[in-house]
XYZ file of C-alpha atoms in Angstrom:
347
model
C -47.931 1.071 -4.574
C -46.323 -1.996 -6.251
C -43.837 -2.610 -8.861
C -45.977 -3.439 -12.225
C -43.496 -5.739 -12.809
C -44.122 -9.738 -13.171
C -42.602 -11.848 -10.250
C -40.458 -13.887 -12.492
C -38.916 -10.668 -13.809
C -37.877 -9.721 -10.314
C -35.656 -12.992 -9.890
C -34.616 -12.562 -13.291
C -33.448 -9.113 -12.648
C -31.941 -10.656 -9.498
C -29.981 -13.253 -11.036
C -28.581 -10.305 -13.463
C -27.602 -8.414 -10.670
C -25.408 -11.381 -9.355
C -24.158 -11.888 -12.633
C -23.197 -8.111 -12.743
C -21.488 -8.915 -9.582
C -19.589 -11.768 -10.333
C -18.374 -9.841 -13.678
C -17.126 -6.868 -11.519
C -15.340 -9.382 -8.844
C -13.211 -11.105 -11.515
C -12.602 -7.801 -13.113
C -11.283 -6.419 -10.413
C -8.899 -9.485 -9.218
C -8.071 -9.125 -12.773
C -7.086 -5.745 -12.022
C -5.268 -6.202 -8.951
C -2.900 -8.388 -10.395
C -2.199 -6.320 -13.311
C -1.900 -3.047 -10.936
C 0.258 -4.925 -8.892
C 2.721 -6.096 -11.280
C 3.261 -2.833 -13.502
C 6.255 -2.169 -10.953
C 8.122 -4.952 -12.915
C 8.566 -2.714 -16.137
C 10.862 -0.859 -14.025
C 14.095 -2.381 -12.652
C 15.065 -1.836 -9.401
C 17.948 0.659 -8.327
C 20.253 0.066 -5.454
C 22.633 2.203 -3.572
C 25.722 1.043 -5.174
C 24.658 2.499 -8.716
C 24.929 5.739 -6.811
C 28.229 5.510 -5.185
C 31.148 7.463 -6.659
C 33.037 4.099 -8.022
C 36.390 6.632 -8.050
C 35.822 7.371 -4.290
C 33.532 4.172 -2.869
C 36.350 1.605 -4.294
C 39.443 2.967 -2.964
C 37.773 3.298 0.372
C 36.139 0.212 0.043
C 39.062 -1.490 -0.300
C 41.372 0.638 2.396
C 38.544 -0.385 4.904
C 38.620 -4.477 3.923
C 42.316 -4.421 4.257
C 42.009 -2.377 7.862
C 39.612 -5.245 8.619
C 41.909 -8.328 7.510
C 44.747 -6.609 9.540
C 42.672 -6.250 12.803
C 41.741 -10.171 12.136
C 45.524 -11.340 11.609
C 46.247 -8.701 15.344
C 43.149 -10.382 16.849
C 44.838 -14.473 15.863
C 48.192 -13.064 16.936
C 46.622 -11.787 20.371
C 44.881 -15.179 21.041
C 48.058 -16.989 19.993
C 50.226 -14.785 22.503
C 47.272 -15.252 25.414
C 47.881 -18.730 25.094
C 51.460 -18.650 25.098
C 51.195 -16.154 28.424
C 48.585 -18.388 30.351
C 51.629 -21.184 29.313
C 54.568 -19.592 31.085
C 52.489 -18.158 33.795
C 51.734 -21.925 34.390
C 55.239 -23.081 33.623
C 56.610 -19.992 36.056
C 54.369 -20.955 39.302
C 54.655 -24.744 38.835
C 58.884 -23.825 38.748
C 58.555 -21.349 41.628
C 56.394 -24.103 43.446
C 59.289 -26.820 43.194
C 62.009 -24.107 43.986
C 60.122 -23.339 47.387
C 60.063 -27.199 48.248
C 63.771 -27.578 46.867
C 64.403 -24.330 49.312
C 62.799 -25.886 52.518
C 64.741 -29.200 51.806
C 68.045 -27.325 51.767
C 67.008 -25.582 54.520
C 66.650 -28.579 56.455
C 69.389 -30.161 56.076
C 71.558 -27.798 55.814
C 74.230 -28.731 52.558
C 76.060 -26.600 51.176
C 77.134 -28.592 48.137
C 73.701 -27.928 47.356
C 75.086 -24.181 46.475
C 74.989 -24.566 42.662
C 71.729 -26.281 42.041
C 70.505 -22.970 43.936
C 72.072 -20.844 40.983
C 70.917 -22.877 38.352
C 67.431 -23.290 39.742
C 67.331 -19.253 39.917
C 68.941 -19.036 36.613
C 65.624 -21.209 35.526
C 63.312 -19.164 37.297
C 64.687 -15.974 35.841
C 64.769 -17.535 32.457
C 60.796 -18.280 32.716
C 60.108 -14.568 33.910
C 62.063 -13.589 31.061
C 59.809 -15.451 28.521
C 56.732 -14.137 30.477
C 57.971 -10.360 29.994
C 58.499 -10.761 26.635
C 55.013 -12.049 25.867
C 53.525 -9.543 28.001
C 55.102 -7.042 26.002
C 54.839 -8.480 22.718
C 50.606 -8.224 23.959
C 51.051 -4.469 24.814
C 52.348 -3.680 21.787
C 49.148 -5.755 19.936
C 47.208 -3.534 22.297
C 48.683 -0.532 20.381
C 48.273 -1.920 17.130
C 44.984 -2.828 17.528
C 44.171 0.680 18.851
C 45.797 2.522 15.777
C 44.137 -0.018 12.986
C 40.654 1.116 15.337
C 40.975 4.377 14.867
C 42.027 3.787 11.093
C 38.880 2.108 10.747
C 36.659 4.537 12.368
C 38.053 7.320 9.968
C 37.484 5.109 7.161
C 33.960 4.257 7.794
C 33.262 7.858 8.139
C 34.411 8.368 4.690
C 32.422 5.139 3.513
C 29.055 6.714 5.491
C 29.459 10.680 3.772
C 29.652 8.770 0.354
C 27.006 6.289 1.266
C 24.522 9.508 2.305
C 24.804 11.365 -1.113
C 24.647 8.209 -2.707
C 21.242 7.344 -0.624
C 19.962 11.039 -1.626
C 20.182 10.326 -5.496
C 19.268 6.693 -4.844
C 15.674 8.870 -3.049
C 15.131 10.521 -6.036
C 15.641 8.284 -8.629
C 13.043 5.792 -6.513
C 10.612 9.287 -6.345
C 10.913 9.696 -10.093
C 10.492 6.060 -10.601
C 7.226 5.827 -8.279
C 5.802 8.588 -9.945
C 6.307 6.967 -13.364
C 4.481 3.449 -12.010
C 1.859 5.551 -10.666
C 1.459 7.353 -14.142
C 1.488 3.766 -15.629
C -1.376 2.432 -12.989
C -3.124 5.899 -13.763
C -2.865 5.451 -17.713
C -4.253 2.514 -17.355
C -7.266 3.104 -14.920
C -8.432 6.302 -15.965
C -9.307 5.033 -19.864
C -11.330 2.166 -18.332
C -13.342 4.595 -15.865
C -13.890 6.585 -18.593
C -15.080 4.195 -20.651
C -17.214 2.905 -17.594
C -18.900 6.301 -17.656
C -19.262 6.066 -21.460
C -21.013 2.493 -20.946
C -23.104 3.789 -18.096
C -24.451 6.605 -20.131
C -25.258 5.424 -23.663
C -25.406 0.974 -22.561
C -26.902 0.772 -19.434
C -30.467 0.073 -20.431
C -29.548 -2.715 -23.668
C -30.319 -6.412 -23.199
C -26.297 -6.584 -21.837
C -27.089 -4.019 -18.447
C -25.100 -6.541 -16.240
C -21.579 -6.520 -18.428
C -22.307 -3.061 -18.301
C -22.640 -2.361 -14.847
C -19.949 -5.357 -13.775
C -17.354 -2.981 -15.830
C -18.665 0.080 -14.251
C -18.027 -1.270 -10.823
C -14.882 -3.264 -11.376
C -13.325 0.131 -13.184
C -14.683 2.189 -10.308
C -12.654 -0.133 -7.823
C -9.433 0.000 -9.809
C -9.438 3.819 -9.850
C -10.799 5.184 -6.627
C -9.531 1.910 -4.169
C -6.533 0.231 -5.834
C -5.154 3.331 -7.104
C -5.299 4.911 -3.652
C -2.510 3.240 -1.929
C 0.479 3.338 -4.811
C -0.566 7.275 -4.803
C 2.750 8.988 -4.130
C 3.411 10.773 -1.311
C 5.554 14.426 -1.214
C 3.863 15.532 2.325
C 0.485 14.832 1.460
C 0.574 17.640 -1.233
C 0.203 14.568 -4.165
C -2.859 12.847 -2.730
C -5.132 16.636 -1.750
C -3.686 18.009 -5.116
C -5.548 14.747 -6.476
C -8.724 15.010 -3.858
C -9.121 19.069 -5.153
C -9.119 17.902 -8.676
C -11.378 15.259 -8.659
C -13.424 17.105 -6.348
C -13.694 19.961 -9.240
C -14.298 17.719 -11.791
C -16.952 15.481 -9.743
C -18.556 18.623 -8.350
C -18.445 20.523 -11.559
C -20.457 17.474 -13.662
C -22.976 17.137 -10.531
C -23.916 20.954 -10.743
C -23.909 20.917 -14.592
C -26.153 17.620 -14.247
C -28.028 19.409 -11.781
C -28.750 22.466 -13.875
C -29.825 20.356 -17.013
C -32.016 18.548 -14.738
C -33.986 22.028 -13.590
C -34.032 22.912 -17.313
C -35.291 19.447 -18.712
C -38.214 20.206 -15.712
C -39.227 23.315 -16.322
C -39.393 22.170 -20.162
C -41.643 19.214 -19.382
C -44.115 21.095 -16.994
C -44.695 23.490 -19.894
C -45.634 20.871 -22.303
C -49.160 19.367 -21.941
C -50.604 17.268 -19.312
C -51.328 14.117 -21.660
C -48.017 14.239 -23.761
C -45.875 14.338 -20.195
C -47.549 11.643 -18.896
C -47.000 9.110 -21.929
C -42.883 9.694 -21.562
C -43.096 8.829 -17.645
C -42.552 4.805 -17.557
C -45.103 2.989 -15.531
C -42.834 0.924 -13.379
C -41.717 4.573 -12.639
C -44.450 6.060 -11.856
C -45.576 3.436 -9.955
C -42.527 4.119 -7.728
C -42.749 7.401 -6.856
C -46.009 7.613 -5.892
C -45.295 4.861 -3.400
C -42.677 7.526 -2.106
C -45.559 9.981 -2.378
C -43.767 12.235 -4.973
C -45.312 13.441 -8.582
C -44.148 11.046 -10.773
C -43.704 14.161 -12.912
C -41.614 16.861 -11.370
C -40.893 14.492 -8.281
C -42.174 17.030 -5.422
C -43.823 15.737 -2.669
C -47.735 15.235 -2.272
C -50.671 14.827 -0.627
C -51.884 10.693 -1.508
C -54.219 11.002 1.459
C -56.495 13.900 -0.087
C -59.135 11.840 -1.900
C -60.014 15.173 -3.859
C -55.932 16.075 -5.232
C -56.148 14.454 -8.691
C -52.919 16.671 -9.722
C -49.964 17.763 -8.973
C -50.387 20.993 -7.220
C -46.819 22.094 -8.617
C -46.510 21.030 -12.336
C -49.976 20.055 -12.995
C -49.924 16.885 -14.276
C -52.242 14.799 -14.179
C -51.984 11.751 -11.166
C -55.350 10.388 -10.388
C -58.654 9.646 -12.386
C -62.132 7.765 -12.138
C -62.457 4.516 -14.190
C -64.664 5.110 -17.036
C -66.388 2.061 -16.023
C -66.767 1.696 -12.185
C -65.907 4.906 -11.603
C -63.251 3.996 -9.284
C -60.282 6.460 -8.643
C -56.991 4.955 -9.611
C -53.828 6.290 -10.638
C -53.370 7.361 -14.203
C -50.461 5.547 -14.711
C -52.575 2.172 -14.625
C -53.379 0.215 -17.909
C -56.067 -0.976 -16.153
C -58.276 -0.633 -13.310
C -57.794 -2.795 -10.434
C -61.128 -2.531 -9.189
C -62.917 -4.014 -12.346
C -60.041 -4.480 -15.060
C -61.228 -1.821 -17.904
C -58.675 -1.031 -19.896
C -57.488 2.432 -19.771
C -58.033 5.093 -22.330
C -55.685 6.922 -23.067
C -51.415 5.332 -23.397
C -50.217 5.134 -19.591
């Protein structure tokens, strides 16, 4: 069966449902944003707010003077490299011209040549002697630069043992701090779901529905989808502690709701057939007999049985012949659709 609704009032209520829409999608960018930012009431903590200043300076500095020392060994080095790669060069280009200056003697034999032999090896000597002593002035960088190593591995190990327990307070003052945003986000989502509900239950049905719904769903959004990912997490106990409770409190309100329900029912089928059947809207009962329920206590029934004019569980009546035509038509119908007499009795 169709709506008794007029065609125009479908596209209005259309248009009202995009308007509800619309409401809710700005509501909830609205909401984003404002989720988003409540982190900024907090300031942020760092790791050197936890550091003991009376231990983390000392060693602080101990290791940037280590440092500057193994820079000044590290110039030195490179400064004595070059000045080795020098007199190796200077030593083999002199041992190169003694070797010619040798065969030439050789040849011809001159023994006045005698002391230009000494002095030559006196020169030779004298570069071997320079080479030595930057070899050695290298080994003993080597040394040094060993010892400040080893200074500056025992000094980072300090630095790291008071950069842990400073990273373990830092954890828990960021854990306390997340849980406080969190009860910020929650303060603030929880009073507008609740008012949602309130809307829902006492607004829903005035002349501003789509406001009303818009809020419902925006306020729905912020609490059960934006919420969800700043919940805190200690090991998953936060977020199931959270999924038991609202779980309770969800289940608890749909069996309470569901026992009123069975009460208001058994209330109505006691009460008699004409006053039940003036408090059931037309639009609504329209509706469920299309779903071929009693628009009274909703069970299912037989529409095909030309002879069930009631319900065969709450007794109300469903079906009656026009006073005019005689035609059977539901008794939810102002009028009849075979020949237009007015019903009646109120539908």
């Amino acid at each position: 069966m169709a709506s008794g609704r007029r065609l125009s009032e479908r596209w209005f209520t259309l248009v009202l449902w995009l308007v509800a829409f619309l409401f809710a999608w700005f509501l909830i960018g609205l909401g984003s944003l404002v989720v988003g930012d409540l982190p900024q009431v907090e300031h942020r903590y760092s790791i050197e707010q936890f550091l003991d200043a009376d231990k983390a300076r000392p060693a602080a500095e101990a290791l940037r003077e280590i440092r500057r020392e193994q820079a000044d060994s590290r110039r030195r080095t490179e400064q004595d490299q070059l000045a080795l790669a020098a007199a190796r060069s200077a030593s083999e280009a002199a041992q190169e011209t003694f070797a010619n200056w040798l065969k030439t003697r050789d040849a011809t034999q001159r023994v006045d040549q005698d002391p230009g032999l000494i002095a030559r090896t006196q020169q030779l000597d004298t570069l071997k002697s320079a080479e030595r002593a930057i070899e050695e002035r290298l080994e003993e960088r080597a040394s040094v630069d060993l010892a400040l190593s080893e200074r500056e591995n025992a000094q980072e190990r300090v630095d790291t043992d008071l950069r842990a327990a400073a990273q373990s307070k830092l954890d828990a003052a960021e854990r306390e701090q997340e849980l406080r945003v969190f009860g910020y986000r929650l303060a603030l989502t929880l009073p507008l779901l609740a008012l949602a509900g309130w809307l829902l239950l006492k607004r829903r049905r005035t002349r501003n529905w789509p406001f009303v719904w818009g809020f419902a769903f925006a306020s729905a959004f912020a609490f059960f989808v934006e919420l969800v990912p700043y919940l805190p997490s200690y090991g998953g106990y936060v977020q199931y502690g959270v999924g038991v409770i609202l779980t309770l409190v969800v289940g608890r309100a749909a069996i309470n709701a569901l026992h009123a329900y069975n009460e208001r029912q058994k209330l109505a089928e006691a009460r008699p057939n004409e006053e039940r059947r003036t408090e059931i809207a037309t639009d609504q009962a329209l509706l469920r007999l299309a779903k071929k329920v009693c628009p009274g206590c909703e069970r299912p029934i037989d529409l095909t049985n030309l002879e069930a004019n009631f319900c065969p569980h709450c007794g109300i009546g469903v079906f009656e012949r026009c006073p005019a035509c005689t035609h059977r038509k539901s008794t939810f119908e102002r009028f009849c659709y075979a020949c237009g007499t007015p019903a009646l009795g109120p539908a």
